[in-house]
């Protein structure tokens, strides 16, 4: 059994994984079948749509990645604060994600961040 922090780290790493096959496989393992992702730009369902969205992110923000600042957990929920950094490790945005999870899988993520 993985901890939610390990599951979150796998999810976070998918945002900068350029290999779509590996990324999609990692997401399939950590997301429920009815997974839902929402942020100010989009609302999607399932690991395939999320993987495609992550690819679009990589194309739009070449060299960007995320670092987790902290994770607050209770009752199958967590609030994650993070920074988006460029390839020089400079913070280019920050935000928070509200996460619902069950049985070692992510059920829903709602992202909050400043739109540029």
GROMACS .gro file of N, CA and C in nm:
model
  348
    1UNK      N    1   0.084  -0.118   0.000
    1UNK     CA    2   0.000   0.000   0.000
    1UNK      C    3   0.089   0.124   0.000
    2UNK      N    4   0.063   0.214  -0.094
    2UNK     CA    5   0.138   0.339  -0.101
    2UNK      C    6   0.068   0.444  -0.017
    3UNK      N    7   0.147   0.537   0.032
    3UNK     CA    8   0.088   0.649   0.104
    3UNK      C    9   0.038   0.751   0.002
    4UNK      N   10  -0.053   0.837   0.046
    4UNK     CA   11  -0.105   0.939  -0.045
    4UNK      C   12   0.008   1.030  -0.093
    5UNK      N   13   0.109   1.054  -0.009
    5UNK     CA   14   0.220   1.139  -0.053
    5UNK      C   15   0.298   1.072  -0.166
    6UNK      N   16   0.315   0.940  -0.161
    6UNK     CA   17   0.382   0.868  -0.270
    6UNK      C   18   0.297   0.871  -0.397
    7UNK      N   19   0.168   0.853  -0.380
    7UNK     CA   20   0.076   0.858  -0.494
    7UNK      C   21   0.078   0.998  -0.555
    8UNK      N   22   0.075   1.101  -0.470
    8UNK     CA   23   0.081   1.238  -0.519
    8UNK      C   24   0.211   1.262  -0.595
    9UNK      N   25   0.322   1.212  -0.543
    9UNK     CA   26   0.450   1.233  -0.609
    9UNK      C   27   0.452   1.168  -0.747
   10UNK      N   28   0.391   1.051  -0.760
   10UNK     CA   29   0.380   0.987  -0.892
   10UNK      C   30   0.297   1.075  -0.985
   11UNK      N   31   0.184   1.123  -0.935
   11UNK     CA   32   0.098   1.211  -1.014
   11UNK      C   33   0.174   1.337  -1.056
   12UNK      N   34   0.241   1.402  -0.962
   12UNK     CA   35   0.316   1.524  -0.990
   12UNK      C   36   0.422   1.499  -1.097
   13UNK      N   37   0.490   1.385  -1.089
   13UNK     CA   38   0.596   1.356  -1.185
   13UNK      C   39   0.542   1.335  -1.327
   14UNK      N   40   0.416   1.299  -1.338
   14UNK     CA   41   0.356   1.278  -1.470
   14UNK      C   42   0.348   1.409  -1.549
   15UNK      N   43   0.340   1.521  -1.481
   15UNK     CA   44   0.328   1.650  -1.550
   15UNK      C   45   0.451   1.683  -1.633
   16UNK      N   46   0.566   1.628  -1.598
   16UNK     CA   47   0.686   1.655  -1.678
   16UNK      C   48   0.745   1.530  -1.741
   17UNK      N   49   0.669   1.422  -1.745
   17UNK     CA   50   0.713   1.300  -1.811
   17UNK      C   51   0.681   1.309  -1.959
   18UNK      N   52   0.782   1.318  -2.047
   18UNK     CA   53   0.756   1.335  -2.190
   18UNK      C   54   0.711   1.207  -2.261
   19UNK      N   55   0.728   1.093  -2.195
   19UNK     CA   56   0.693   0.964  -2.256
   19UNK      C   57   0.545   0.937  -2.232
   20UNK      N   58   0.464   0.954  -2.335
   20UNK     CA   59   0.319   0.942  -2.317
   20UNK      C   60   0.275   0.801  -2.277
   21UNK      N   61   0.345   0.700  -2.321
   21UNK     CA   62   0.310   0.563  -2.283
   21UNK      C   63   0.336   0.541  -2.135
   22UNK      N   64   0.454   0.581  -2.088
   22UNK     CA   65   0.486   0.567  -1.945
   22UNK      C   66   0.393   0.652  -1.860
   23UNK      N   67   0.369   0.776  -1.902
   23UNK     CA   68   0.284   0.868  -1.826
   23UNK      C   69   0.143   0.810  -1.813
   24UNK      N   70   0.089   0.763  -1.924
   24UNK     CA   71  -0.046   0.708  -1.923
   24UNK      C   72  -0.055   0.585  -1.834
   25UNK      N   73   0.045   0.500  -1.838
   25UNK     CA   74   0.047   0.380  -1.754
   25UNK      C   75   0.054   0.416  -1.605
   26UNK      N   76   0.137   0.514  -1.572
   26UNK     CA   77   0.146   0.558  -1.431
   26UNK      C   78   0.012   0.613  -1.385
   27UNK      N   79  -0.053   0.694  -1.469
   27UNK     CA   80  -0.182   0.751  -1.432
   27UNK      C   81  -0.287   0.642  -1.416
   28UNK      N   82  -0.288   0.546  -1.504
   28UNK     CA   83  -0.385   0.437  -1.496
   28UNK      C   84  -0.377   0.365  -1.361
   29UNK      N   85  -0.256   0.353  -1.307
   29UNK     CA   86  -0.235   0.282  -1.181
   29UNK      C   87  -0.277   0.362  -1.059
   30UNK      N   88  -0.278   0.496  -1.067
   30UNK     CA   89  -0.305   0.576  -0.948
   30UNK      C   90  -0.439   0.649  -0.950
   31UNK      N   91  -0.516   0.638  -1.060
   31UNK     CA   92  -0.644   0.706  -1.071
   31UNK      C   93  -0.758   0.605  -1.074
   32UNK      N   94  -0.872   0.642  -1.016
   32UNK     CA   95  -0.990   0.557  -1.025
   32UNK      C   96  -1.046   0.563  -1.167
   33UNK      N   97  -1.130   0.466  -1.201
   33UNK     CA   98  -1.189   0.462  -1.336
   33UNK      C   99  -1.274   0.585  -1.366
   34UNK      N  100  -1.335   0.643  -1.264
   34UNK     CA  101  -1.421   0.760  -1.284
   34UNK      C  102  -1.351   0.890  -1.242
   35UNK      N  103  -1.219   0.892  -1.245
   35UNK     CA  104  -1.140   1.008  -1.204
   35UNK      C  105  -1.185   1.135  -1.277
   36UNK      N  106  -1.186   1.246  -1.202
   36UNK     CA  107  -1.225   1.376  -1.259
   36UNK      C  108  -1.119   1.479  -1.221
   37UNK      N  109  -1.078   1.559  -1.320
   37UNK     CA  110  -0.981   1.667  -1.300
   37UNK      C  111  -1.043   1.799  -1.343
   38UNK      N  112  -1.029   1.901  -1.258
   38UNK     CA  113  -1.085   2.033  -1.286
   38UNK      C  114  -0.980   2.138  -1.251
   39UNK      N  115  -0.958   2.233  -1.340
   39UNK     CA  116  -0.879   2.351  -1.306
   39UNK      C  117  -0.944   2.470  -1.377
   40UNK      N  118  -0.891   2.592  -1.363
   40UNK     CA  119  -0.958   2.707  -1.425
   40UNK      C  120  -0.972   2.697  -1.577
   41UNK      N  121  -0.892   2.610  -1.642
   41UNK     CA  122  -0.893   2.602  -1.787
   41UNK      C  123  -0.975   2.486  -1.845
   42UNK      N  124  -1.002   2.383  -1.764
   42UNK     CA  125  -1.057   2.261  -1.822
   42UNK      C  126  -1.127   2.176  -1.717
   43UNK      N  127  -1.214   2.089  -1.763
   43UNK     CA  128  -1.276   1.985  -1.680
   43UNK      C  129  -1.272   1.857  -1.763
   44UNK      N  130  -1.204   1.755  -1.711
   44UNK     CA  131  -1.188   1.631  -1.786
   44UNK      C  132  -1.210   1.509  -1.698
   45UNK      N  133  -1.225   1.395  -1.764
   45UNK     CA  134  -1.245   1.268  -1.693
   45UNK      C  135  -1.148   1.164  -1.748
   46UNK      N  136  -1.097   1.082  -1.658
   46UNK     CA  137  -1.018   0.966  -1.697
   46UNK      C  138  -0.871   0.994  -1.720
   47UNK      N  139  -0.794   0.888  -1.713
   47UNK     CA  140  -0.649   0.900  -1.723
   47UNK      C  141  -0.602   0.933  -1.865
   48UNK      N  142  -0.675   0.892  -1.968
   48UNK     CA  143  -0.634   0.923  -2.105
   48UNK      C  144  -0.646   1.072  -2.134
   49UNK      N  145  -0.760   1.131  -2.095
   49UNK     CA  146  -0.777   1.274  -2.116
   49UNK      C  147  -0.676   1.354  -2.034
   50UNK      N  148  -0.649   1.308  -1.911
   50UNK     CA  149  -0.552   1.379  -1.828
   50UNK      C  150  -0.412   1.370  -1.889
   51UNK      N  151  -0.375   1.255  -1.939
   51UNK     CA  152  -0.244   1.240  -2.002
   51UNK      C  153  -0.231   1.333  -2.122
   52UNK      N  154  -0.337   1.343  -2.202
   52UNK     CA  155  -0.336   1.434  -2.317
   52UNK      C  156  -0.322   1.580  -2.272
   53UNK      N  157  -0.391   1.616  -2.165
   53UNK     CA  158  -0.381   1.752  -2.111
   53UNK      C  159  -0.240   1.781  -2.062
   54UNK      N  160  -0.177   1.681  -1.999
   54UNK     CA  161  -0.040   1.697  -1.953
   54UNK      C  162   0.056   1.718  -2.070
   55UNK      N  163   0.031   1.649  -2.181
   55UNK     CA  164   0.113   1.668  -2.301
   55UNK      C  165   0.098   1.811  -2.352
   56UNK      N  166  -0.025   1.861  -2.356
   56UNK     CA  167  -0.048   1.999  -2.398
   56UNK      C  168   0.024   2.098  -2.307
   57UNK      N  169   0.021   2.071  -2.176
   57UNK     CA  170   0.093   2.155  -2.080
   57UNK      C  171   0.241   2.158  -2.113
   58UNK      N  172   0.300   2.041  -2.139
   58UNK     CA  173   0.443   2.032  -2.170
   58UNK      C  174   0.478   2.111  -2.296
   59UNK      N  175   0.390   2.108  -2.394
   59UNK     CA  176   0.413   2.183  -2.517
   59UNK      C  177   0.402   2.333  -2.494
   60UNK      N  178   0.310   2.374  -2.409
   60UNK     CA  179   0.289   2.516  -2.381
   60UNK      C  180   0.395   2.573  -2.288
   61UNK      N  181   0.440   2.493  -2.190
   61UNK     CA  182   0.536   2.539  -2.089
   61UNK      C  183   0.659   2.450  -2.092
   62UNK      N  184   0.732   2.456  -2.201
   62UNK     CA  185   0.848   2.370  -2.220
   62UNK      C  186   0.948   2.387  -2.106
   63UNK      N  187   0.990   2.276  -2.047
   63UNK     CA  188   1.087   2.277  -1.938
   63UNK      C  189   1.028   2.301  -1.800
   64UNK      N  190   0.898   2.326  -1.792
   64UNK     CA  191   0.835   2.351  -1.662
   64UNK      C  192   0.808   2.220  -1.589
   65UNK      N  193   0.807   2.228  -1.458
   65UNK     CA  194   0.772   2.114  -1.374
   65UNK      C  195   0.713   2.167  -1.243
   66UNK      N  196   0.674   2.076  -1.158
   66UNK     CA  197   0.610   2.114  -1.032
   66UNK      C  198   0.690   2.059  -0.915
   67UNK      N  199   0.694   2.138  -0.809
   67UNK     CA  200   0.748   2.089  -0.682
   67UNK      C  201   0.640   2.106  -0.576
   68UNK      N  202   0.631   2.009  -0.491
   68UNK     CA  203   0.531   2.010  -0.384
   68UNK      C  204   0.587   2.086  -0.265
   69UNK      N  205   0.514   2.185  -0.218
   69UNK     CA  206   0.555   2.260  -0.099
   69UNK      C  207   0.510   2.189   0.027
   70UNK      N  208   0.384   2.149   0.032
   70UNK     CA  209   0.334   2.075   0.148
   70UNK      C  210   0.204   2.003   0.112
   71UNK      N  211   0.175   1.901   0.192
   71UNK     CA  212   0.055   1.819   0.174
   71UNK      C  213  -0.014   1.809   0.310
   72UNK      N  214  -0.139   1.853   0.317
   72UNK     CA  215  -0.219   1.842   0.438
   72UNK      C  216  -0.327   1.737   0.414
   73UNK      N  217  -0.337   1.638   0.503
   73UNK     CA  218  -0.420   1.520   0.479
   73UNK      C  219  -0.517   1.496   0.595
   74UNK      N  220  -0.641   1.464   0.561
   74UNK     CA  221  -0.737   1.408   0.657
   74UNK      C  222  -0.858   1.353   0.583
   75UNK      N  223  -0.917   1.248   0.636
   75UNK     CA  224  -1.043   1.191   0.589
   75UNK      C  225  -1.049   1.170   0.437
   76UNK      N  226  -0.949   1.103   0.381
   76UNK     CA  227  -0.945   1.074   0.237
   76UNK      C  228  -0.947   1.200   0.150
   77UNK      N  229  -0.893   1.308   0.206
   77UNK     CA  230  -0.881   1.434   0.133
   77UNK      C  231  -0.743   1.490   0.161
   78UNK      N  232  -0.692   1.565   0.067
   78UNK     CA  233  -0.570   1.638   0.096
   78UNK      C  234  -0.569   1.769   0.019
   79UNK      N  235  -0.496   1.862   0.075
   79UNK     CA  236  -0.474   1.992   0.013
   79UNK      C  237  -0.324   2.002  -0.011
   80UNK      N  238  -0.288   2.017  -0.136
   80UNK     CA  239  -0.148   2.020  -0.175
   80UNK      C  240  -0.115   2.160  -0.227
   81UNK      N  241  -0.012   2.219  -0.171
   81UNK     CA  242   0.038   2.347  -0.219
   81UNK      C  243   0.164   2.320  -0.299
   82UNK      N  244   0.175   2.385  -0.416
   82UNK     CA  245   0.285   2.355  -0.507
   82UNK      C  246   0.333   2.481  -0.580
   83UNK      N  247   0.452   2.469  -0.634
   83UNK     CA  248   0.508   2.572  -0.722
   83UNK      C  249   0.532   2.511  -0.858
   84UNK      N  250   0.505   2.589  -0.962
   84UNK     CA  251   0.546   2.552  -1.097
   84UNK      C  252   0.677   2.626  -1.122
   85UNK      N  253   0.780   2.551  -1.164
   85UNK     CA  254   0.911   2.610  -1.185
   85UNK      C  255   0.955   2.591  -1.330
   86UNK      N  256   1.043   2.681  -1.375
   86UNK     CA  257   1.098   2.666  -1.510
   86UNK      C  258   1.227   2.584  -1.502
   87UNK      N  259   1.294   2.566  -1.615
   87UNK     CA  260   1.413   2.481  -1.616
   87UNK      C  261   1.533   2.544  -1.546
   88UNK      N  262   1.518   2.670  -1.499
   88UNK     CA  263   1.621   2.734  -1.415
   88UNK      C  264   1.582   2.730  -1.267
   89UNK      N  265   1.480   2.649  -1.234
   89UNK     CA  266   1.428   2.635  -1.098
   89UNK      C  267   1.370   2.765  -1.041
   90UNK      N  268   1.325   2.854  -1.129
   90UNK     CA  269   1.261   2.977  -1.087
   90UNK      C  270   1.110   2.954  -1.081
   91UNK      N  271   1.045   3.002  -0.976
   91UNK     CA  272   0.901   2.987  -0.962
   91UNK      C  273   0.832   3.076  -1.064
   92UNK      N  274   0.747   3.017  -1.147
   92UNK     CA  275   0.673   3.093  -1.246
   92UNK      C  276   0.523   3.098  -1.216
   93UNK      N  277   0.479   3.016  -1.123
   93UNK     CA  278   0.341   3.019  -1.077
   93UNK      C  279   0.334   2.934  -0.951
   94UNK      N  280   0.227   2.950  -0.876
   94UNK     CA  281   0.203   2.864  -0.761
   94UNK      C  282   0.055   2.839  -0.750
   95UNK      N  283   0.021   2.740  -0.673
   95UNK     CA  284  -0.120   2.707  -0.659
   95UNK      C  285  -0.143   2.600  -0.556
   96UNK      N  286  -0.265   2.552  -0.555
   96UNK     CA  287  -0.307   2.447  -0.463
   96UNK      C  288  -0.396   2.350  -0.537
   97UNK      N  289  -0.394   2.228  -0.492
   97UNK     CA  290  -0.483   2.126  -0.547
   97UNK      C  291  -0.557   2.059  -0.433
   98UNK      N  292  -0.689   2.051  -0.448
   98UNK     CA  293  -0.772   1.980  -0.352
   98UNK      C  294  -0.796   1.841  -0.409
   99UNK      N  295  -0.765   1.738  -0.331
   99UNK     CA  296  -0.764   1.601  -0.380
   99UNK      C  297  -0.857   1.514  -0.296
  100UNK      N  298  -0.939   1.434  -0.364
  100UNK     CA  299  -1.015   1.328  -0.299
  100UNK      C  300  -0.953   1.196  -0.342
  101UNK      N  301  -0.937   1.102  -0.248
  101UNK     CA  302  -0.880   0.973  -0.281
  101UNK      C  303  -0.946   0.864  -0.199
  102UNK      N  304  -0.937   0.741  -0.251
  102UNK     CA  305  -0.989   0.624  -0.179
  102UNK      C  306  -0.916   0.500  -0.229
  103UNK      N  307  -0.894   0.407  -0.138
  103UNK     CA  308  -0.830   0.281  -0.173
  103UNK      C  309  -0.702   0.300  -0.255
  104UNK      N  310  -0.618   0.392  -0.210
  104UNK     CA  311  -0.488   0.418  -0.274
  104UNK      C  312  -0.498   0.466  -0.418
  105UNK      N  313  -0.608   0.532  -0.453
  105UNK     CA  314  -0.622   0.590  -0.587
  105UNK      C  315  -0.685   0.728  -0.576
  106UNK      N  316  -0.645   0.815  -0.667
  106UNK     CA  317  -0.700   0.950  -0.672
  106UNK      C  318  -0.836   0.946  -0.741
  107UNK      N  319  -0.934   1.009  -0.681
  107UNK     CA  320  -1.071   1.012  -0.732
  107UNK      C  321  -1.098   1.143  -0.807
  108UNK      N  322  -1.051   1.253  -0.748
  108UNK     CA  323  -1.077   1.384  -0.807
  108UNK      C  324  -0.970   1.482  -0.763
  109UNK      N  325  -0.930   1.568  -0.856
  109UNK     CA  326  -0.836   1.676  -0.825
  109UNK      C  327  -0.895   1.805  -0.880
  110UNK      N  328  -0.900   1.905  -0.795
  110UNK     CA  329  -0.941   2.039  -0.836
  110UNK      C  330  -0.821   2.130  -0.813
  111UNK      N  331  -0.770   2.188  -0.921
  111UNK     CA  332  -0.653   2.275  -0.913
  111UNK      C  333  -0.692   2.421  -0.909
  112UNK      N  334  -0.622   2.497  -0.826
  112UNK     CA  335  -0.642   2.641  -0.814
  112UNK      C  336  -0.508   2.709  -0.838
  113UNK      N  337  -0.506   2.803  -0.931
  113UNK     CA  338  -0.384   2.877  -0.959
  113UNK      C  339  -0.420   3.007  -1.031
  114UNK      N  340  -0.323   3.096  -1.031
  114UNK     CA  341  -0.340   3.226  -1.098
  114UNK      C  342  -0.327   3.202  -1.249
  115UNK      N  343  -0.425   3.248  -1.323
  115UNK     CA  344  -0.419   3.238  -1.469
  115UNK      C  345  -0.337   3.353  -1.522
  116UNK      N  346  -0.250   3.323  -1.618
  116UNK     CA  347  -0.166   3.429  -1.677
  116UNK      C  348  -0.233   3.490  -1.797
   0.00000   0.00000   0.00000
